[in-house]
Coordinates of C-alpha atoms in Angstrom, one line a residue:
Chain A
M1 CA -0.1 0.0 -0.1
A2 CA 1.4 3.4 -0.9
K3 CA 1.9 5.8 1.8
V4 CA 1.9 9.8 1.1
I5 CA 4.0 11.7 3.5
V6 CA 4.4 15.3 3.9
V7 CA 7.5 16.9 5.4
T8 CA 6.4 20.3 6.6
S9 CA 7.4 22.7 9.3
G10 CA 5.7 26.4 8.6
K11 CA 9.0 28.1 9.4
G12 CA 11.9 28.0 6.5
G13 CA 15.3 26.9 6.7
V14 CA 14.7 24.3 9.4
G15 CA 15.6 21.4 7.2
K16 CA 12.5 20.4 5.2
T17 CA 14.3 19.7 1.9
T18 CA 17.4 18.1 3.6
S19 CA 15.0 15.7 5.7
T20 CA 12.9 14.9 2.6
A21 CA 15.9 13.9 0.6
A22 CA 17.4 12.0 3.6
L23 CA 14.2 10.1 4.5
G24 CA 13.8 9.3 0.7
A25 CA 17.0 7.9 0.2
A26 CA 16.8 5.8 3.5
L27 CA 13.4 4.4 2.5
A28 CA 14.8 3.7 -1.1
Q29 CA 17.8 1.9 0.3
R30 CA 15.4 -0.6 2.1
G31 CA 14.4 -1.5 -1.5
E32 CA 11.0 0.1 -1.5
K33 CA 10.2 2.3 -4.5
T34 CA 10.3 5.8 -3.3
V35 CA 9.6 9.2 -5.0
V36 CA 10.4 12.5 -3.6
V37 CA 8.0 15.3 -4.8
D38 CA 9.0 19.1 -4.7
F39 CA 6.0 21.3 -4.1
D40 CA 8.1 24.4 -3.5
V41 CA 7.2 26.0 -6.9
G42 CA 9.5 29.0 -7.9
L43 CA 12.2 28.2 -5.2
R44 CA 12.8 24.7 -5.8
N45 CA 15.8 23.1 -4.1
L46 CA 15.2 19.3 -3.8
D47 CA 16.8 18.7 -7.3
L48 CA 20.0 20.3 -6.0
V49 CA 20.0 18.3 -2.7
M50 CA 19.4 15.1 -4.7
G51 CA 22.1 16.1 -7.1
A52 CA 19.6 16.0 -10.3
E53 CA 19.5 19.9 -11.1
R54 CA 21.0 19.3 -14.7
R55 CA 18.6 16.5 -15.4
V56 CA 15.3 18.3 -15.1
V57 CA 13.3 18.5 -18.3
Y58 CA 9.6 18.5 -17.1
D59 CA 8.3 19.3 -13.8
L60 CA 5.2 19.1 -11.6
I61 CA 3.4 22.0 -13.0
N62 CA 4.0 20.3 -16.6
V63 CA 2.2 17.3 -15.3
V64 CA -0.6 19.0 -13.6
Q65 CA -1.2 21.1 -16.7
G66 CA -1.0 18.0 -19.0
D67 CA 2.1 19.3 -20.9
A68 CA 3.9 16.2 -20.0
K69 CA 3.4 12.8 -18.8
L70 CA 4.2 11.8 -15.3
S71 CA 6.7 9.1 -16.7
Q72 CA 8.6 12.0 -18.4
A73 CA 8.8 14.3 -15.6
L74 CA 10.1 11.6 -13.3
I75 CA 13.9 11.6 -12.6
R76 CA 15.3 8.3 -11.4
D77 CA 18.4 8.7 -9.2
K78 CA 21.7 7.5 -10.5
R79 CA 23.0 5.8 -7.4
L80 CA 19.7 4.0 -6.2
E81 CA 17.2 2.7 -8.8
T82 CA 14.4 2.7 -6.3
L83 CA 14.7 6.3 -5.8
H84 CA 12.9 9.2 -7.9
L85 CA 12.4 12.7 -8.1
L86 CA 9.5 14.8 -9.1
P87 CA 10.9 18.3 -9.5
A88 CA 9.1 21.5 -9.0
S89 CA 9.0 24.3 -11.5
Q90 CA 11.3 27.1 -10.9
T91 CA 9.9 29.4 -13.4
R92 CA 6.1 29.0 -13.4
D93 CA 3.7 30.6 -11.3
K94 CA 2.7 28.6 -8.1
D95 CA -1.1 29.6 -9.0
N96 CA -0.6 26.9 -11.7
L97 CA -0.8 24.3 -9.1
T98 CA -4.4 23.3 -8.8
A99 CA -6.1 21.1 -6.0
E100 CA -7.6 18.7 -8.7
G101 CA -4.3 18.6 -10.8
V102 CA -2.3 17.6 -7.6
E103 CA -4.9 15.2 -6.5
K104 CA -4.6 13.5 -9.9
V105 CA -0.8 13.5 -9.6
I106 CA -0.7 11.9 -6.3
D107 CA -3.1 9.2 -7.1
D108 CA -1.0 8.2 -10.3
L109 CA 2.0 8.1 -8.0
R110 CA 0.2 5.8 -5.6
K111 CA -0.1 3.4 -8.4
S112 CA 3.5 2.8 -8.8
F113 CA 5.3 3.7 -5.7
D114 CA 5.4 2.6 -2.0
W115 CA 6.5 6.0 -0.5
I116 CA 5.5 9.4 -1.9
I117 CA 7.4 12.1 0.2
C118 CA 6.1 15.5 -0.4
D119 CA 8.6 18.4 0.3
S120 CA 6.2 21.4 1.5
P121 CA 7.3 24.8 1.0
A122 CA 7.8 27.0 4.1
G123 CA 4.8 29.1 5.0
I124 CA 1.0 28.3 5.5
E125 CA -0.2 29.5 2.2
R126 CA -1.5 27.6 -0.9
G127 CA 1.7 25.7 -1.8
A128 CA 1.9 24.3 1.7
T129 CA -1.7 23.6 2.1
L130 CA -1.7 21.7 -1.2
A131 CA 1.2 19.8 -0.3
M132 CA -0.3 18.4 2.9
R133 CA -3.7 17.9 1.4
H134 CA -3.4 14.2 0.4
A135 CA -1.1 13.2 3.0
D136 CA -1.6 9.9 5.1
V137 CA 1.2 10.8 7.4
A138 CA 2.9 14.2 8.3
V139 CA 6.6 14.7 9.4
V140 CA 6.7 17.9 11.1
V141 CA 10.5 19.2 11.1
T142 CA 11.4 21.5 13.9
N143 CA 14.4 23.1 15.2
P144 CA 14.8 23.2 19.1
E145 CA 14.1 26.9 19.2
V146 CA 10.9 29.0 20.1
S147 CA 10.0 30.4 16.7
S148 CA 10.2 27.0 15.0
V149 CA 8.2 25.2 17.5
R150 CA 5.3 27.7 17.3
D151 CA 5.2 27.6 13.8
S152 CA 5.1 23.8 13.9
D153 CA 2.4 24.0 16.4
R154 CA 0.3 26.2 13.9
I155 CA 1.1 23.6 11.1
I156 CA -0.2 20.8 13.3
G157 CA -3.3 22.7 13.7
L158 CA -3.7 23.2 9.9
L159 CA -2.9 19.3 9.2
D160 CA -6.0 18.6 11.7
A161 CA -8.1 21.1 9.8
K162 CA -7.2 21.5 6.1
T163 CA -6.2 17.9 5.0
K164 CA -8.4 15.4 3.1
K165 CA -8.0 13.2 6.1
A166 CA -9.3 15.9 8.6
E167 CA -12.3 16.7 6.4
N168 CA -13.4 13.1 6.1
G169 CA -13.2 12.9 10.0
E170 CA -10.1 10.8 10.3
R171 CA -6.9 11.5 12.1
M172 CA -3.9 12.5 10.5
E173 CA -0.8 10.7 11.8
K174 CA 1.8 13.2 12.8
H175 CA 5.4 12.7 13.6
L176 CA 8.0 15.3 14.9
L177 CA 11.6 15.2 13.5
L178 CA 13.9 17.2 15.5
T179 CA 16.7 18.8 13.5
R180 CA 19.7 20.7 14.0
Y181 CA 19.8 19.4 17.5
D182 CA 23.0 20.3 19.6
P183 CA 23.4 18.6 22.7
M184 CA 25.8 21.0 24.2
R185 CA 23.8 24.0 23.7
A186 CA 20.7 22.3 24.9
E187 CA 22.6 21.5 28.1
R188 CA 23.7 25.1 28.4
G189 CA 20.0 26.1 28.1
D190 CA 20.7 28.0 24.6
M191 CA 18.3 25.7 23.0
L192 CA 15.2 23.9 23.8
K193 CA 15.6 20.3 25.3
V194 CA 13.8 17.5 23.7
D195 CA 11.3 17.0 26.5
D196 CA 10.3 20.8 26.3
V197 CA 9.6 20.3 22.5
L198 CA 7.8 17.2 22.8
E199 CA 5.7 18.6 25.8
I200 CA 4.7 21.8 23.8
L201 CA 3.7 20.0 20.5
S202 CA 2.5 16.9 22.1
I203 CA 3.0 14.6 19.0
P204 CA 5.3 11.4 18.8
L205 CA 9.0 11.8 18.1
L206 CA 10.2 10.3 15.0
G207 CA 13.8 11.1 15.4
I208 CA 16.5 13.5 16.6
I209 CA 19.0 14.6 14.0
P210 CA 22.1 16.2 15.4
E211 CA 23.6 19.5 14.1
S212 CA 26.5 18.3 12.0
T213 CA 28.6 19.8 9.2
D214 CA 28.2 16.5 7.4
V215 CA 24.5 17.6 6.5
L216 CA 25.6 20.7 5.0
R217 CA 28.7 19.0 3.1
A218 CA 26.1 16.5 1.7
S219 CA 23.7 19.1 0.6
N220 CA 26.6 21.0 -1.3
L221 CA 27.6 17.9 -3.0
G222 CA 24.1 16.9 -4.3
T223 CA 23.8 13.7 -2.2
P224 CA 21.2 12.9 0.5
V225 CA 23.2 12.7 3.7
T226 CA 21.8 9.0 4.0
L227 CA 23.7 8.2 0.8
S228 CA 27.0 10.3 1.2
D229 CA 28.5 9.1 4.5
V230 CA 26.6 6.2 5.7
S231 CA 28.0 6.2 9.1
C232 CA 27.9 9.6 10.1
A233 CA 25.6 10.6 13.0
P234 CA 22.9 12.4 11.1
A235 CA 22.8 9.5 8.5
L236 CA 22.2 6.9 11.1
A237 CA 19.7 9.2 12.8
Y238 CA 17.7 9.6 9.4
R239 CA 18.0 5.9 9.0
D240 CA 16.5 5.2 12.2
A241 CA 13.7 7.6 11.7
A242 CA 12.9 5.9 8.1
R243 CA 12.6 2.8 9.8
R244 CA 10.4 4.2 12.4
L245 CA 8.3 5.5 9.6
A246 CA 8.2 2.0 8.0
G247 CA 6.6 0.8 11.4
E248 CA 9.8 -0.9 13.1
Q249 CA 10.4 -0.5 16.6
V250 CA 13.8 1.3 16.9
A251 CA 14.9 2.7 20.3
M252 CA 15.3 6.3 20.5
T253 CA 18.8 7.9 21.2
V254 CA 19.1 11.5 22.3
P255 CA 22.3 12.8 20.8
G256 CA 25.2 13.5 23.4
E257 CA 23.2 12.2 26.4
R258 CA 26.1 10.5 27.9
R259 CA 28.4 13.6 27.1
G260 CA 25.5 15.6 28.6
F261 CA 25.5 13.5 31.7
I262 CA 29.2 14.0 32.2
N263 CA 29.1 17.8 31.7
K264 CA 26.5 17.9 34.3
L265 CA 28.8 16.2 36.7
F266 CA 31.7 18.6 35.8
G267 CA 29.4 21.5 36.0
R268 CA 28.4 20.8 39.4
R269 CA 32.0 20.2 40.6
A270 CA 33.1 23.3 39.0
A271 CA 30.4 25.4 40.7
Chain B
M1 CA -43.0 37.1 9.4
T2 CA -45.9 38.3 8.0
K3 CA -46.2 41.6 6.0
T4 CA -49.4 43.1 4.8
I5 CA -49.6 46.3 2.8
S6 CA -53.3 47.4 2.4
K7 CA -54.9 50.9 2.5
Q8 CA -58.2 49.5 3.5
L9 CA -56.6 47.3 6.3
T10 CA -58.8 44.3 5.3
D11 CA -56.1 42.2 7.2
T12 CA -56.1 43.6 10.8
R13 CA -53.4 41.3 12.1
P14 CA -50.6 43.3 13.3
I15 CA -47.1 43.5 12.0
R16 CA -44.9 41.3 14.2
L17 CA -42.1 42.7 15.9
K18 CA -39.8 40.6 17.6
G19 CA -37.3 41.3 20.3
R20 CA -33.9 39.5 20.3
S21 CA -30.9 40.3 22.6
F22 CA -27.4 40.0 21.3
L23 CA -24.2 40.6 23.2
A24 CA -21.8 43.3 22.1
L25 CA -18.6 44.7 23.5
V26 CA -19.0 48.1 25.1
L27 CA -16.2 50.6 24.7
S28 CA -16.2 53.6 27.1
P29 CA -14.0 56.1 25.5
E30 CA -12.3 58.7 27.9
L31 CA -11.3 62.3 27.2
P32 CA -8.6 63.3 25.7
F33 CA -9.6 61.0 22.8
S34 CA -6.2 61.1 21.5
N35 CA -4.8 59.5 24.6
W36 CA -7.5 57.0 24.7
L37 CA -7.1 56.0 21.1
E38 CA -3.3 55.7 21.6
R39 CA -4.1 53.0 24.3
L40 CA -6.6 51.5 22.2
D41 CA -4.1 51.1 19.4
D42 CA -1.8 49.5 21.9
L43 CA -4.6 46.9 23.0
A44 CA -5.3 46.3 19.4
A45 CA -1.5 45.8 18.5
R46 CA -1.2 43.2 21.3
S47 CA -4.3 41.3 20.1
T48 CA -4.7 41.5 16.1
G49 CA -8.2 41.4 15.0
F50 CA -9.6 41.6 18.4
F51 CA -12.5 44.1 17.1
L52 CA -12.7 42.8 13.8
G53 CA -16.3 41.8 13.0
R54 CA -17.5 42.2 16.5
P55 CA -20.4 44.4 17.3
I56 CA -19.3 47.3 19.5
V57 CA -21.4 49.7 21.5
L58 CA -19.8 53.1 22.4
D59 CA -20.7 54.4 25.8
V60 CA -20.2 58.2 26.2
E61 CA -22.0 58.8 29.3
G62 CA -20.6 61.8 31.4
L63 CA -18.4 62.9 28.6
E64 CA -18.5 66.7 27.6
I65 CA -18.4 66.5 24.0
T66 CA -20.0 68.0 20.9
Q67 CA -21.4 66.3 18.0
A68 CA -18.4 67.2 16.0
D69 CA -16.1 65.4 18.5
L70 CA -18.2 62.3 18.5
K71 CA -18.1 62.4 14.6
E72 CA -14.4 62.5 14.6
L73 CA -14.0 59.7 17.2
L74 CA -16.4 57.5 15.1
G75 CA -14.4 58.4 12.0
E76 CA -11.0 57.3 14.1
L77 CA -12.7 54.1 15.2
G78 CA -13.6 53.3 11.8
E79 CA -10.0 53.6 10.5
R80 CA -9.3 51.0 13.1
G81 CA -11.8 48.6 11.8
V82 CA -14.0 49.3 14.7
R83 CA -17.5 49.1 13.7
V84 CA -20.1 50.9 16.1
M85 CA -23.4 49.5 16.1
G86 CA -24.9 51.9 18.6
I87 CA -24.3 54.7 21.2
E88 CA -25.2 54.5 24.7
G89 CA -25.5 57.5 27.3
A90 CA -25.7 60.2 24.8
R91 CA -28.2 63.1 24.7
G92 CA -30.5 62.9 21.7
S93 CA -29.0 66.2 20.4
L94 CA -25.5 64.5 20.3
I95 CA -26.5 61.9 17.6
G96 CA -26.1 63.1 14.0
P97 CA -28.0 62.0 10.9
N98 CA -25.3 59.5 9.7
M99 CA -24.4 58.1 13.2
P100 CA -25.3 54.8 14.8
P101 CA -28.6 55.1 16.8
L102 CA -29.0 55.7 20.2
M103 CA -29.2 52.6 22.5
K104 CA -31.0 52.5 25.8
G105 CA -31.8 49.9 28.4
G106 CA -28.4 48.1 28.1
R107 CA -27.6 45.7 31.0
P108 CA -24.5 44.2 32.1
A109 CA -24.4 41.0 30.0
G110 CA -23.7 38.9 33.3
D111 CA -27.6 39.1 33.8
I112 CA -28.1 37.0 30.4
E113 CA -26.0 34.3 32.0
P114 CA -28.0 30.9 32.1
E115 CA -30.2 31.2 35.3
P116 CA -32.7 33.6 35.8
A117 CA -33.9 34.7 32.1
P118 CA -34.9 38.5 31.9
G119 CA -36.6 39.7 28.9
P120 CA -34.8 40.9 25.9
A121 CA -33.0 44.5 25.8
A122 CA -36.0 46.2 24.0
A123 CA -39.3 44.6 23.0
A124 CA -41.2 47.0 20.9
T125 CA -44.7 46.3 21.1
P126 CA -47.5 48.1 19.0
A127 CA -50.3 49.2 21.0
T128 CA -52.9 48.0 18.5
S129 CA -53.2 44.4 20.0
S130 CA -52.0 42.4 23.0
A131 CA -51.1 39.5 20.8
P132 CA -47.6 40.5 19.8
E133 CA -46.8 41.4 23.4
Q134 CA -47.3 37.9 24.2
A135 CA -45.3 36.7 21.4
A136 CA -42.5 39.0 22.3
K137 CA -42.7 37.6 25.9
A138 CA -42.6 34.0 24.5
E139 CA -39.6 34.6 22.3
P140 CA -36.8 35.1 24.7
R141 CA -37.8 32.0 26.8
V142 CA -36.9 29.8 23.7
E143 CA -33.5 31.6 23.6
V144 CA -32.7 31.2 27.2
H145 CA -33.6 27.6 27.1
S146 CA -31.3 26.9 24.3
Q147 CA -28.5 28.7 26.3
R148 CA -28.9 26.7 29.1
A149 CA -28.6 23.5 27.1
V150 CA -25.2 24.6 26.1
S151 CA -23.5 26.4 28.7
S152 CA -20.0 24.6 28.7
I153 CA -17.9 23.1 26.1
V154 CA -15.0 20.6 26.5
I155 CA -12.2 20.6 23.9
T156 CA -10.4 17.2 23.9
E157 CA -7.4 18.3 21.9
P158 CA -4.6 20.8 22.5
V159 CA -5.5 24.1 21.2
R160 CA -2.7 25.0 18.4
S161 CA -1.0 28.4 17.8
G162 CA -3.4 30.4 15.4
Q163 CA -6.4 28.5 16.7
S164 CA -9.1 30.4 18.7
I165 CA -11.8 29.0 20.8
I166 CA -14.6 31.6 21.3
F167 CA -17.5 30.6 23.3
P168 CA -19.5 33.5 25.0
E169 CA -22.2 31.2 26.2
G170 CA -20.4 29.9 29.1
D171 CA -17.3 27.8 30.4
V172 CA -14.6 26.3 28.2
T173 CA -12.7 23.2 29.5
I174 CA -9.7 22.1 27.5
L175 CA -8.2 18.7 28.1
G176 CA -4.6 19.7 26.6
S177 CA -2.6 22.7 26.6
V178 CA -3.1 26.1 24.9
A179 CA -0.1 26.9 22.6
S180 CA 1.7 30.3 22.4
G181 CA -0.2 32.2 19.9
A182 CA -3.6 30.6 20.5
E183 CA -6.6 32.2 22.1
V184 CA -9.5 31.0 24.3
V185 CA -12.4 33.4 24.8
A186 CA -15.1 32.5 27.2
G187 CA -18.2 33.9 28.5
G188 CA -17.8 32.0 31.8
S189 CA -14.5 30.4 33.3
I190 CA -11.7 28.8 31.5
H191 CA -10.3 25.4 32.8
V192 CA -7.1 24.4 31.0
Y193 CA -5.7 20.9 32.1
G194 CA -2.5 21.4 30.6
A195 CA 0.0 24.4 30.2
L196 CA -1.7 27.7 29.4
R197 CA 0.8 29.4 27.2
G198 CA -1.6 31.5 24.8
R199 CA -4.3 33.9 25.8
A200 CA -7.1 33.3 28.0
L201 CA -10.0 35.7 28.1
A202 CA -12.6 34.7 30.8
G203 CA -16.1 36.2 31.5
S204 CA -15.5 38.0 28.2
V205 CA -19.1 39.0 28.0
G206 CA -19.2 40.8 31.2
N207 CA -18.8 38.2 34.0
A208 CA -16.7 39.3 36.8
S209 CA -17.0 36.2 38.6
A210 CA -15.4 34.2 35.9
R211 CA -12.1 32.5 36.7
I212 CA -9.1 31.1 35.0
F213 CA -7.6 27.6 36.0
C214 CA -4.7 26.1 34.4
R215 CA -2.1 23.3 35.2
K216 CA 0.8 25.5 34.3
L217 CA 0.8 29.0 33.9
E218 CA 2.8 30.7 30.9
A219 CA 0.1 32.7 29.5
E220 CA 0.8 35.7 27.0
L221 CA -2.4 37.3 28.2
L222 CA -5.0 36.8 31.0
A223 CA -8.3 38.8 31.0
I224 CA -11.5 38.6 33.1
D225 CA -14.4 40.7 32.3
G226 CA -12.4 43.0 30.1
L227 CA -9.5 43.6 32.6
Y228 CA -6.3 42.1 31.4
K229 CA -2.9 41.3 32.6
M230 CA 0.4 40.8 30.5
P231 CA 3.1 38.4 31.4
D232 CA 5.2 41.1 32.7
D233 CA 2.8 42.2 35.4
M234 CA 2.2 38.8 36.6
D235 CA 3.9 37.7 39.8
P236 CA 6.7 35.5 38.9
K237 CA 6.1 33.1 41.6
H238 CA 3.3 31.7 39.8
R239 CA 5.0 31.3 36.4
G240 CA 4.8 27.6 35.6
Q241 CA 2.6 26.7 38.4
A242 CA -1.0 25.4 38.6
V243 CA -3.0 28.4 39.5
T244 CA -6.6 29.8 39.7
V245 CA -7.0 33.4 38.5
W246 CA -10.0 35.6 39.5
L247 CA -11.0 39.3 39.8
E248 CA -11.3 41.1 43.0
G249 CA -12.6 44.7 42.2
D250 CA -10.3 45.9 39.5
A251 CA -7.6 43.7 40.4
I252 CA -6.5 40.3 38.8
K253 CA -5.7 38.1 41.7
A254 CA -3.9 34.8 41.3
E255 CA -3.3 32.0 43.8
R256 CA -1.5 28.7 43.4
L257 CA -3.8 25.6 43.4
A258 CA -2.9 22.9 45.9

């Protein structure tokens, strides 16, 4: 059964696109057919992070408007044959994205993929609401700081009100993906702690991705972090998150928890 | 509603006029208006859209102003999106031709609270027949009944940022938290079985005995019967605690719940 996932956050720059690529690659590595769909019309980035920017011929808008067939617009990843990209248009107006058109594309994708991962634009406008509209599951990407948490809270409210599932009276499954988590700064109180974020948002935790230069390096190389350096901490965290999405039980590790404990001891002694 | 237009009055049934009461917010401007408007702007800036689409009555009782002053004030309010539906406490001569009508017989809305049910604010009855008088009397009873049926609501989900729960009819109980940027407005008391991080406005229709209860106080604004308190004015010792908040005279009081 195909599952449609929306990766959303409200706030920009928290790591939606990076997370879409990393989760998509991790699910594809399991051998399941996966497509990542860029909904950020006019500000597309997913093609860059996936390293496919020079292979874009047709895009989501072309398919929505019937100028191209879905199979023509889909780009198969060169590293993983189970991974595909449906890029956004960089030049077209986002008003070309219609509710009916998007529904048809998603329905077609459901026929041939196991996972459809939609990368939502920032904000709460049309693009974001269209990206979430047909989702079965939402991954809410949040940084451990107050503005990101509040925006995520707003998005969760919209997920419960403006999606097809909500309108049918069903419950949208929502998961929190905490990104750019820096255990040292959380310990010092410069950042919200995991428990604080969970307490405010009250949705289940999918994973905690540590702040790492590996993520930035992978993005710049055009490789999802789960493909570039399979053993680095963020890649492991994303892979665990993907396994949890697929329904596996994986124990949650809070980055630097042991180090945090030792810091506490030293901190007390110093004081 | 029956409408009969006939010169011979063959149909002697009277025109039915119904009485109906609505709740309106009452603004009491103070002189000098420029200063008062500044304070109003400050309030509006803190709660965007607070006046939007809400019926407002202007209480000008005791103000020494001319018709021109009033006209200017109405213009200033109009610019701020505050739509005045009526003016209370004014001399008849103060009201110009294109101004909202003079309103009389307003009562504190607390009286409209469920229990004893007084009649509507203004039940106009033509003197031709006694029948409509009975109709007008019968009308409010039905309304009060429906109010009594729903005097409280329970919200089983957390209230998320950007959402507002508005329930002027009575108490609101929330099984969960109220997020920063969310708003709960209740005619009666507000009970939050979680953290209160957003705004809570209890007794919003003029109920000074309304209270706010929460498991964890981190509110952005607390208000009871129109008197409000910002986080900076709150006693820091109540922060993060389970508290009850009530009104004593013109002061908002808070106390830790055991």
